Amino acid sequence: MADFVRTLSREVLNTGPNGAETREWLVANGLGGYASGSVSGAVTRRYHGLLIAALPAPLGRVLMLSQLSDVVIDADGHHYRLSCRDTGGDPSGGEAGEEGQTAALQEFRMETGLPVWRFRAGGAVIEKQVVLPHGQNIVHVTYRVMEAKAPVQLRLRPVLAFRTLESAVDRPLAGAYRITAAEQRYEVSAGPDLPVLRMAIEGGDFPMTLDGGIRRDVYYRVEDERGYQSRGSLWTPGYFSGEVGAGQSITFAAATEDWWRLEALPPADVLGFEAERRRRIIQNAHPSLRDGAMAELVLSADSFLFVPAGRVADQMRARAEGDEVRTVIAGYHWFTDWGRDTMIALEGLTLATGRHLEAGWILHTFGHYIRDGLIPNMFPDGKDRGLYHTADATLWFFHALHRYLGATGERDTLRLLLPKLREVIDFHRRGTRFGIGVDPRDGLLRQGQEGYQLTWMDAKVDDWVVTPRRGKAVEINALWHNALRLMAGWLREEDGEAAARPLVELADQARASFNARFWCPSAGHLFDVVDGEHGDDIACRPNQIFAVSLDHPVLERERWEPVVETVRSRLLTPVGLRSLAPGCRDYKAKYFGDLRARDAAYHQGTVWGWLIGPYVDAWLKLHPEDKEGARRLLEGFLPHLDEAGIGTISEIFDAEAPFTPRGCISQAWSVAEVLRCWVKTES
């Protein structure tokens, strides 16, 4: 089976402000850790690094190795830097060993999802590749000399951070770094509360010259643009140096794992096994996803599925029950696992890609976390307990389980979860945390508590909840009705009609009330919230599409078409749906600036890629024979795979052309919904 390659040419990479520095790559390790950076090599985010290790609580994800400053010295003594650096215009930000000119970046490619650079350094051509062995906090950076008239010298300087992922870049360095060496094995430590970083060079004689010092005033351009601290200090112990001839390669390896793990396999085998793992992932996916851009997105989907390394007790519990813990990173670089995102993304990430066993593990994992009728909204990094402030994540759990059962026919998971789902329904009927509960007068679900953001439109800055949507939100009630219908069906199948009847009556009441309350004749679409703090909210938002798109639509059939047409004409873009229609109060066309400015736009016009999924579902309900038209709705994402995060899909986009990608460079539900809908629109 051939490798899947996405190549960016020299012309693309050297295109002004949209070139190599604004494009980013990412490789995940299946534990929540990763390596990522700009294609240029400049470290522009606090989240960039060659080894972000996933460690047990309370550490969480820790940036261990920020970058590898790499210099080629040819036979004539000319120096060529392979990795660009950004010192914010301050030439004093460099360091010894980085003198000389920048090598010409001729090509960048993602080869079966792994990044490869090709440089010309004078008369030499050198390729560089980054690999993370799956399930290990290890990184390999391999350098291959493809062409050279004489051996070249490589000088590799590891630049370290040792800070938690979310720490500001100006956070003081560890009190004292210490490096020890034995037989060309090197260990850097920074106190008993931090892991040890182990480093070695495989494939050649590369002794390390120790000249430790501080690299001052590193400039993180994207952090500056986002309104965060943008200058910080990194530490380097020295540099490795040695010669490599044409046709030869060496590998720099770094890890927080023990030496026996780091040295268990030669680098060529690590690359070979990881490449083969990735090929098998593609081969196991739905046939329509095994080629081209969709195969790349299948590999992107793999990056979100992980074993939460920090939650050791959960792993022990699951294995004692003959199970495994799996969950989903919501997005890179800064999200952890979120209940809502996981349930929405589950079908596209796992069922469309043939990973049914892991889908079951994810459902079991979140079923274990149910408390007071709710699954967690999210798990903070470095914590082993979730936060539960969500009104919709638990309702999406019913949807995800339904899709899992439809794909697998496996009933044991349903029977395992059914008592917990009964509990969920009971808590919602009686009322649970955060004001979530059924209004007995109309059977609709209301939610809201001061200071909390409970729907997916959850932006909050300090005490300001940007879109509180307290009251009866349209998609919450579409999901509630859907959950009641699904639960009634499961109870009917397992326990008979009598067990299902009370839920059928609840669903009938909710549906009748929904259609009486949510339709706005003057606007020709659905209210976004009814019985809210300020009455009924007429804002035109995409949330109404769920009244049509879900498996059990709550909206009467004769009103599907005006709702879908409103969404098409006012909210649809080539890369998803706007979160608020132009012309509405508070509409923002661009998402940029500091945190407050960005969050003010986050759900006030900004386009969300994942919303293309429910729109495709609704479109096909109205036009079931138009799979070709529905497929065209996905094609706007294809050119996007060459920008922002290479080979993946961003979280959000500006609301107007050119629909600039923003937010996370790689978002689970964006990728998942495109994969799911690509399968659904297969002719």
PDB file of N, CA and C in Angstrom, residues 218-292:
ATOM      1  N   VAL A 218      13.271  34.911  23.404  1.00  0.00           N
ATOM      2  CA  VAL A 218      12.639  34.218  22.297  1.00  0.00           C
ATOM      3  C   VAL A 218      11.263  34.841  22.076  1.00  0.00           C
ATOM      4  N   TYR A 219      10.932  35.103  20.824  1.00  0.00           N
ATOM      5  CA  TYR A 219       9.696  35.803  20.482  1.00  0.00           C
ATOM      6  C   TYR A 219       8.690  34.820  19.901  1.00  0.00           C
ATOM      7  N   TYR A 220       7.494  34.764  20.498  1.00  0.00           N
ATOM      8  CA  TYR A 220       6.412  33.894  20.053  1.00  0.00           C
ATOM      9  C   TYR A 220       5.369  34.765  19.351  1.00  0.00           C
ATOM     10  N   ARG A 221       5.495  34.854  18.032  1.00  0.00           N
ATOM     11  CA  ARG A 221       4.700  35.823  17.283  1.00  0.00           C
ATOM     12  C   ARG A 221       3.198  35.612  17.434  1.00  0.00           C
ATOM     13  N   VAL A 222       2.719  34.373  17.337  1.00  0.00           N
ATOM     14  CA  VAL A 222       1.283  34.128  17.404  1.00  0.00           C
ATOM     15  C   VAL A 222       0.747  34.444  18.797  1.00  0.00           C
ATOM     16  N   GLU A 223       1.528  34.165  19.837  1.00  0.00           N
ATOM     17  CA  GLU A 223       1.087  34.527  21.189  1.00  0.00           C
ATOM     18  C   GLU A 223       0.928  36.041  21.311  1.00  0.00           C
ATOM     19  N   ASP A 224       1.819  36.784  20.678  1.00  0.00           N
ATOM     20  CA  ASP A 224       1.720  38.242  20.665  1.00  0.00           C
ATOM     21  C   ASP A 224       0.414  38.665  20.008  1.00  0.00           C
ATOM     22  N   GLU A 225       0.100  38.081  18.851  1.00  0.00           N
ATOM     23  CA  GLU A 225      -1.128  38.417  18.138  1.00  0.00           C
ATOM     24  C   GLU A 225      -2.365  38.067  18.952  1.00  0.00           C
ATOM     25  N   ARG A 226      -2.277  37.034  19.773  1.00  0.00           N
ATOM     26  CA  ARG A 226      -3.424  36.586  20.568  1.00  0.00           C
ATOM     27  C   ARG A 226      -3.523  37.281  21.920  1.00  0.00           C
ATOM     28  N   GLY A 227      -2.622  38.229  22.165  1.00  0.00           N
ATOM     29  CA  GLY A 227      -2.708  39.025  23.376  1.00  0.00           C
ATOM     30  C   GLY A 227      -2.099  38.394  24.601  1.00  0.00           C
ATOM     31  N   TYR A 228      -1.222  37.400  24.420  1.00  0.00           N
ATOM     32  CA  TYR A 228      -0.577  36.745  25.546  1.00  0.00           C
ATOM     33  C   TYR A 228       0.889  37.174  25.642  1.00  0.00           C
ATOM     34  N   GLN A 229       1.511  36.824  26.768  1.00  0.00           N
ATOM     35  CA  GLN A 229       2.934  37.073  26.917  1.00  0.00           C
ATOM     36  C   GLN A 229       3.667  36.405  25.757  1.00  0.00           C
ATOM     37  N   SER A 230       4.578  37.136  25.125  1.00  0.00           N
ATOM     38  CA  SER A 230       5.164  36.639  23.880  1.00  0.00           C
ATOM     39  C   SER A 230       6.685  36.571  23.888  1.00  0.00           C
ATOM     40  N   ARG A 231       7.313  36.873  24.996  1.00  0.00           N
ATOM     41  CA  ARG A 231       8.769  36.747  25.072  1.00  0.00           C
ATOM     42  C   ARG A 231       9.129  35.918  26.292  1.00  0.00           C
ATOM     43  N   GLY A 232      10.020  34.963  26.066  1.00  0.00           N
ATOM     44  CA  GLY A 232      10.411  34.092  27.160  1.00  0.00           C
ATOM     45  C   GLY A 232      11.822  33.593  26.966  1.00  0.00           C
ATOM     46  N   SER A 233      12.280  32.801  27.924  1.00  0.00           N
ATOM     47  CA  SER A 233      13.649  32.296  27.911  1.00  0.00           C
ATOM     48  C   SER A 233      13.661  30.781  27.829  1.00  0.00           C
ATOM     49  N   LEU A 234      14.613  30.272  27.066  1.00  0.00           N
ATOM     50  CA  LEU A 234      14.821  28.831  26.951  1.00  0.00           C
ATOM     51  C   LEU A 234      16.263  28.513  27.310  1.00  0.00           C
ATOM     52  N   TRP A 235      16.501  27.263  27.689  1.00  0.00           N
ATOM     53  CA  TRP A 235      17.835  26.859  28.145  1.00  0.00           C
ATOM     54  C   TRP A 235      18.389  25.792  27.221  1.00  0.00           C
ATOM     55  N   THR A 236      19.688  25.864  26.962  1.00  0.00           N
ATOM     56  CA  THR A 236      20.345  24.843  26.154  1.00  0.00           C
ATOM     57  C   THR A 236      21.625  24.391  26.838  1.00  0.00           C
ATOM     58  N   PRO A 237      21.844  23.078  26.925  1.00  0.00           N
ATOM     59  CA  PRO A 237      23.055  22.591  27.593  1.00  0.00           C
ATOM     60  C   PRO A 237      24.286  22.594  26.703  1.00  0.00           C
ATOM     61  N   GLY A 238      24.089  22.625  25.377  1.00  0.00           N
ATOM     62  CA  GLY A 238      25.216  22.535  24.458  1.00  0.00           C
ATOM     63  C   GLY A 238      24.753  21.989  23.134  1.00  0.00           C
ATOM     64  N   TYR A 239      25.668  21.395  22.372  1.00  0.00           N
ATOM     65  CA  TYR A 239      25.281  20.911  21.050  1.00  0.00           C
ATOM     66  C   TYR A 239      26.014  19.614  20.715  1.00  0.00           C
ATOM     67  N   PHE A 240      25.322  18.796  19.915  1.00  0.00           N
ATOM     68  CA  PHE A 240      25.909  17.591  19.331  1.00  0.00           C
ATOM     69  C   PHE A 240      26.530  17.975  17.988  1.00  0.00           C
ATOM     70  N   SER A 241      27.640  17.324  17.649  1.00  0.00           N
ATOM     71  CA  SER A 241      28.282  17.640  16.374  1.00  0.00           C
ATOM     72  C   SER A 241      28.975  16.406  15.823  1.00  0.00           C
ATOM     73  N   GLY A 242      28.854  16.222  14.504  1.00  0.00           N
ATOM     74  CA  GLY A 242      29.511  15.106  13.844  1.00  0.00           C
ATOM     75  C   GLY A 242      29.330  15.196  12.346  1.00  0.00           C
ATOM     76  N   GLU A 243      29.953  14.272  11.615  1.00  0.00           N
ATOM     77  CA  GLU A 243      29.916  14.298  10.160  1.00  0.00           C
ATOM     78  C   GLU A 243      28.961  13.234   9.614  1.00  0.00           C
ATOM     79  N   VAL A 244      28.314  13.607   8.487  1.00  0.00           N
ATOM     80  CA  VAL A 244      27.416  12.684   7.792  1.00  0.00           C
ATOM     81  C   VAL A 244      27.699  12.807   6.303  1.00  0.00           C
ATOM     82  N   GLY A 245      27.874  11.677   5.636  1.00  0.00           N
ATOM     83  CA  GLY A 245      28.155  11.682   4.214  1.00  0.00           C
ATOM     84  C   GLY A 245      26.916  11.399   3.386  1.00  0.00           C
ATOM     85  N   ALA A 246      27.042  11.563   2.081  1.00  0.00           N
ATOM     86  CA  ALA A 246      25.929  11.306   1.172  1.00  0.00           C
ATOM     87  C   ALA A 246      25.419   9.878   1.343  1.00  0.00           C
ATOM     88  N   GLY A 247      24.086   9.749   1.401  1.00  0.00           N
ATOM     89  CA  GLY A 247      23.470   8.438   1.569  1.00  0.00           C
ATOM     90  C   GLY A 247      23.395   7.962   3.006  1.00  0.00           C
ATOM     91  N   GLN A 248      23.929   8.749   3.948  1.00  0.00           N
ATOM     92  CA  GLN A 248      23.903   8.363   5.356  1.00  0.00           C
ATOM     93  C   GLN A 248      22.842   9.170   6.114  1.00  0.00           C
ATOM     94  N   SER A 249      22.501   8.682   7.299  1.00  0.00           N
ATOM     95  CA  SER A 249      21.535   9.388   8.144  1.00  0.00           C
ATOM     96  C   SER A 249      21.899   9.210   9.607  1.00  0.00           C
ATOM     97  N   ILE A 250      21.467  10.166  10.409  1.00  0.00           N
ATOM     98  CA  ILE A 250      21.580  10.057  11.865  1.00  0.00           C
ATOM     99  C   ILE A 250      20.243  10.482  12.465  1.00  0.00           C
ATOM    100  N   THR A 251      19.986  10.029  13.688  1.00  0.00           N
ATOM    101  CA  THR A 251      18.723  10.344  14.359  1.00  0.00           C
ATOM    102  C   THR A 251      18.994  10.875  15.754  1.00  0.00           C
ATOM    103  N   PHE A 252      18.428  12.038  16.033  1.00  0.00           N
ATOM    104  CA  PHE A 252      18.412  12.572  17.387  1.00  0.00           C
ATOM    105  C   PHE A 252      17.164  12.019  18.064  1.00  0.00           C
ATOM    106  N   ALA A 253      17.331  11.415  19.242  1.00  0.00           N
ATOM    107  CA  ALA A 253      16.207  10.851  19.989  1.00  0.00           C
ATOM    108  C   ALA A 253      16.132  11.499  21.356  1.00  0.00           C
ATOM    109  N   ALA A 254      14.915  11.836  21.771  1.00  0.00           N
ATOM    110  CA  ALA A 254      14.700  12.424  23.095  1.00  0.00           C
ATOM    111  C   ALA A 254      13.446  11.810  23.701  1.00  0.00           C
ATOM    112  N   ALA A 255      13.416  11.678  25.023  1.00  0.00           N
ATOM    113  CA  ALA A 255      12.304  10.984  25.663  1.00  0.00           C
ATOM    114  C   ALA A 255      12.232  11.312  27.146  1.00  0.00           C
ATOM    115  N   THR A 256      11.027  11.165  27.676  1.00  0.00           N
ATOM    116  CA  THR A 256      10.878  11.098  29.133  1.00  0.00           C
ATOM    117  C   THR A 256      10.752   9.650  29.586  1.00  0.00           C
ATOM    118  N   GLU A 257      10.720   8.722  28.640  1.00  0.00           N
ATOM    119  CA  GLU A 257      10.671   7.290  28.964  1.00  0.00           C
ATOM    120  C   GLU A 257      12.046   6.819  29.446  1.00  0.00           C
ATOM    121  N   ASP A 258      12.073   5.625  30.037  1.00  0.00           N
ATOM    122  CA  ASP A 258      13.341   5.044  30.467  1.00  0.00           C
ATOM    123  C   ASP A 258      14.210   4.690  29.255  1.00  0.00           C
ATOM    124  N   TRP A 259      15.512   4.523  29.525  1.00  0.00           N
ATOM    125  CA  TRP A 259      16.448   4.230  28.449  1.00  0.00           C
ATOM    126  C   TRP A 259      16.094   2.951  27.707  1.00  0.00           C
ATOM    127  N   TRP A 260      15.607   1.959  28.407  1.00  0.00           N
ATOM    128  CA  TRP A 260      15.335   0.691  27.731  1.00  0.00           C
ATOM    129  C   TRP A 260      14.226   0.847  26.694  1.00  0.00           C
ATOM    130  N   ARG A 261      13.277   1.764  26.929  1.00  0.00           N
ATOM    131  CA  ARG A 261      12.250   2.036  25.931  1.00  0.00           C
ATOM    132  C   ARG A 261      12.821   2.844  24.765  1.00  0.00           C
ATOM    133  N   LEU A 262      13.617   3.838  25.110  1.00  0.00           N
ATOM    134  CA  LEU A 262      14.182   4.709  24.083  1.00  0.00           C
ATOM    135  C   LEU A 262      15.069   3.928  23.120  1.00  0.00           C
ATOM    136  N   GLU A 263      15.758   2.930  23.644  1.00  0.00           N
ATOM    137  CA  GLU A 263      16.720   2.187  22.827  1.00  0.00           C
ATOM    138  C   GLU A 263      16.208   0.821  22.372  1.00  0.00           C
ATOM    139  N   ALA A 264      14.915   0.568  22.566  1.00  0.00           N
ATOM    140  CA  ALA A 264      14.378  -0.761  22.257  1.00  0.00           C
ATOM    141  C   ALA A 264      14.442  -1.094  20.774  1.00  0.00           C
ATOM    142  N   LEU A 265      14.275  -0.076  19.927  1.00  0.00           N
ATOM    143  CA  LEU A 265      14.268  -0.305  18.484  1.00  0.00           C
ATOM    144  C   LEU A 265      15.200   0.681  17.800  1.00  0.00           C
ATOM    145  N   PRO A 266      15.869   0.267  16.738  1.00  0.00           N
ATOM    146  CA  PRO A 266      16.644   1.227  15.951  1.00  0.00           C
ATOM    147  C   PRO A 266      15.700   2.200  15.249  1.00  0.00           C
ATOM    148  N   PRO A 267      16.150   3.428  14.958  1.00  0.00           N
ATOM    149  CA  PRO A 267      15.272   4.438  14.359  1.00  0.00           C
ATOM    150  C   PRO A 267      14.577   3.981  13.083  1.00  0.00           C
ATOM    151  N   ALA A 268      15.272   3.220  12.244  1.00  0.00           N
ATOM    152  CA  ALA A 268      14.645   2.765  11.002  1.00  0.00           C
ATOM    153  C   ALA A 268      13.435   1.888  11.288  1.00  0.00           C
ATOM    154  N   ASP A 269      13.515   1.057  12.325  1.00  0.00           N
ATOM    155  CA  ASP A 269      12.381   0.212  12.683  1.00  0.00           C
ATOM    156  C   ASP A 269      11.247   1.040  13.269  1.00  0.00           C
ATOM    157  N   VAL A 270      11.584   2.049  14.079  1.00  0.00           N
ATOM    158  CA  VAL A 270      10.554   2.927  14.638  1.00  0.00           C
ATOM    159  C   VAL A 270       9.765   3.574  13.506  1.00  0.00           C
ATOM    160  N   LEU A 271      10.471   4.115  12.531  1.00  0.00           N
ATOM    161  CA  LEU A 271       9.801   4.732  11.386  1.00  0.00           C
ATOM    162  C   LEU A 271       8.992   3.701  10.612  1.00  0.00           C
ATOM    163  N   GLY A 272       9.567   2.547  10.373  1.00  0.00           N
ATOM    164  CA  GLY A 272       8.871   1.529   9.603  1.00  0.00           C
ATOM    165  C   GLY A 272       7.600   1.052  10.275  1.00  0.00           C
ATOM    166  N   PHE A 273       7.677   0.802  11.580  1.00  0.00           N
ATOM    167  CA  PHE A 273       6.498   0.324  12.302  1.00  0.00           C
ATOM    168  C   PHE A 273       5.418   1.400  12.382  1.00  0.00           C
ATOM    169  N   GLU A 274       5.831   2.643  12.602  1.00  0.00           N
ATOM    170  CA  GLU A 274       4.843   3.716  12.693  1.00  0.00           C
ATOM    171  C   GLU A 274       4.182   3.957  11.339  1.00  0.00           C
ATOM    172  N   ALA A 275       4.971   3.915  10.260  1.00  0.00           N
ATOM    173  CA  ALA A 275       4.391   4.073   8.923  1.00  0.00           C
ATOM    174  C   ALA A 275       3.410   2.940   8.618  1.00  0.00           C
ATOM    175  N   GLU A 276       3.771   1.728   9.014  1.00  0.00           N
ATOM    176  CA  GLU A 276       2.880   0.591   8.777  1.00  0.00           C
ATOM    177  C   GLU A 276       1.605   0.715   9.603  1.00  0.00           C
ATOM    178  N   ARG A 277       1.718   1.168  10.849  1.00  0.00           N
ATOM    179  CA  ARG A 277       0.524   1.387  11.683  1.00  0.00           C
ATOM    180  C   ARG A 277      -0.430   2.351  10.996  1.00  0.00           C
ATOM    181  N   ARG A 278       0.116   3.417  10.436  1.00  0.00           N
ATOM    182  CA  ARG A 278      -0.702   4.427   9.777  1.00  0.00           C
ATOM    183  C   ARG A 278      -1.339   3.883   8.495  1.00  0.00           C
ATOM    184  N   ARG A 279      -0.606   3.087   7.747  1.00  0.00           N
ATOM    185  CA  ARG A 279      -1.193   2.498   6.548  1.00  0.00           C
ATOM    186  C   ARG A 279      -2.367   1.584   6.905  1.00  0.00           C
ATOM    187  N   ARG A 280      -2.229   0.839   7.977  1.00  0.00           N
ATOM    188  CA  ARG A 280      -3.310  -0.055   8.397  1.00  0.00           C
ATOM    189  C   ARG A 280      -4.535   0.734   8.846  1.00  0.00           C
ATOM    190  N   ILE A 281      -4.316   1.875   9.495  1.00  0.00           N
ATOM    191  CA  ILE A 281      -5.437   2.732   9.905  1.00  0.00           C
ATOM    192  C   ILE A 281      -6.245   3.149   8.682  1.00  0.00           C
ATOM    193  N   ILE A 282      -5.542   3.538   7.619  1.00  0.00           N
ATOM    194  CA  ILE A 282      -6.227   3.934   6.388  1.00  0.00           C
ATOM    195  C   ILE A 282      -6.940   2.738   5.765  1.00  0.00           C
ATOM    196  N   GLN A 283      -6.284   1.592   5.746  1.00  0.00           N
ATOM    197  CA  GLN A 283      -6.862   0.402   5.125  1.00  0.00           C
ATOM    198  C   GLN A 283      -8.124  -0.056   5.842  1.00  0.00           C
ATOM    199  N   ASN A 284      -8.215   0.191   7.149  1.00  0.00           N
ATOM    200  CA  ASN A 284      -9.372  -0.241   7.928  1.00  0.00           C
ATOM    201  C   ASN A 284     -10.557   0.710   7.815  1.00  0.00           C
ATOM    202  N   ALA A 285     -10.346   1.899   7.245  1.00  0.00           N
ATOM    203  CA  ALA A 285     -11.410   2.884   7.131  1.00  0.00           C
ATOM    204  C   ALA A 285     -12.405   2.482   6.044  1.00  0.00           C
ATOM    205  N   HIS A 286     -13.525   3.175   6.013  1.00  0.00           N
ATOM    206  CA  HIS A 286     -14.524   2.968   4.969  1.00  0.00           C
ATOM    207  C   HIS A 286     -13.857   3.116   3.601  1.00  0.00           C
ATOM    208  N   PRO A 287     -14.230   2.302   2.609  1.00  0.00           N
ATOM    209  CA  PRO A 287     -13.554   2.354   1.307  1.00  0.00           C
ATOM    210  C   PRO A 287     -13.483   3.741   0.681  1.00  0.00           C
ATOM    211  N   SER A 288     -14.472   4.590   0.909  1.00  0.00           N
ATOM    212  CA  SER A 288     -14.461   5.927   0.311  1.00  0.00           C
ATOM    213  C   SER A 288     -13.457   6.852   0.965  1.00  0.00           C
ATOM    214  N   LEU A 289     -12.837   6.404   2.069  1.00  0.00           N
ATOM    215  CA  LEU A 289     -11.895   7.240   2.810  1.00  0.00           C
ATOM    216  C   LEU A 289     -10.443   6.787   2.647  1.00  0.00           C
ATOM    217  N   ARG A 290     -10.176   5.877   1.731  1.00  0.00           N
ATOM    218  CA  ARG A 290      -8.837   5.269   1.660  1.00  0.00           C
ATOM    219  C   ARG A 290      -7.901   5.935   0.663  1.00  0.00           C
ATOM    220  N   ASP A 291      -8.352   7.015   0.054  1.00  0.00           N
ATOM    221  CA  ASP A 291      -7.514   7.667  -0.953  1.00  0.00           C
ATOM    222  C   ASP A 291      -7.521   9.180  -0.755  1.00  0.00           C
ATOM    223  N   GLY A 292      -6.443   9.819  -1.232  1.00  0.00           N
ATOM    224  CA  GLY A 292      -6.385  11.264  -1.340  1.00  0.00           C
ATOM    225  C   GLY A 292      -6.594  11.992  -0.036  1.00  0.00           C
TER     226      GLY A 292
END
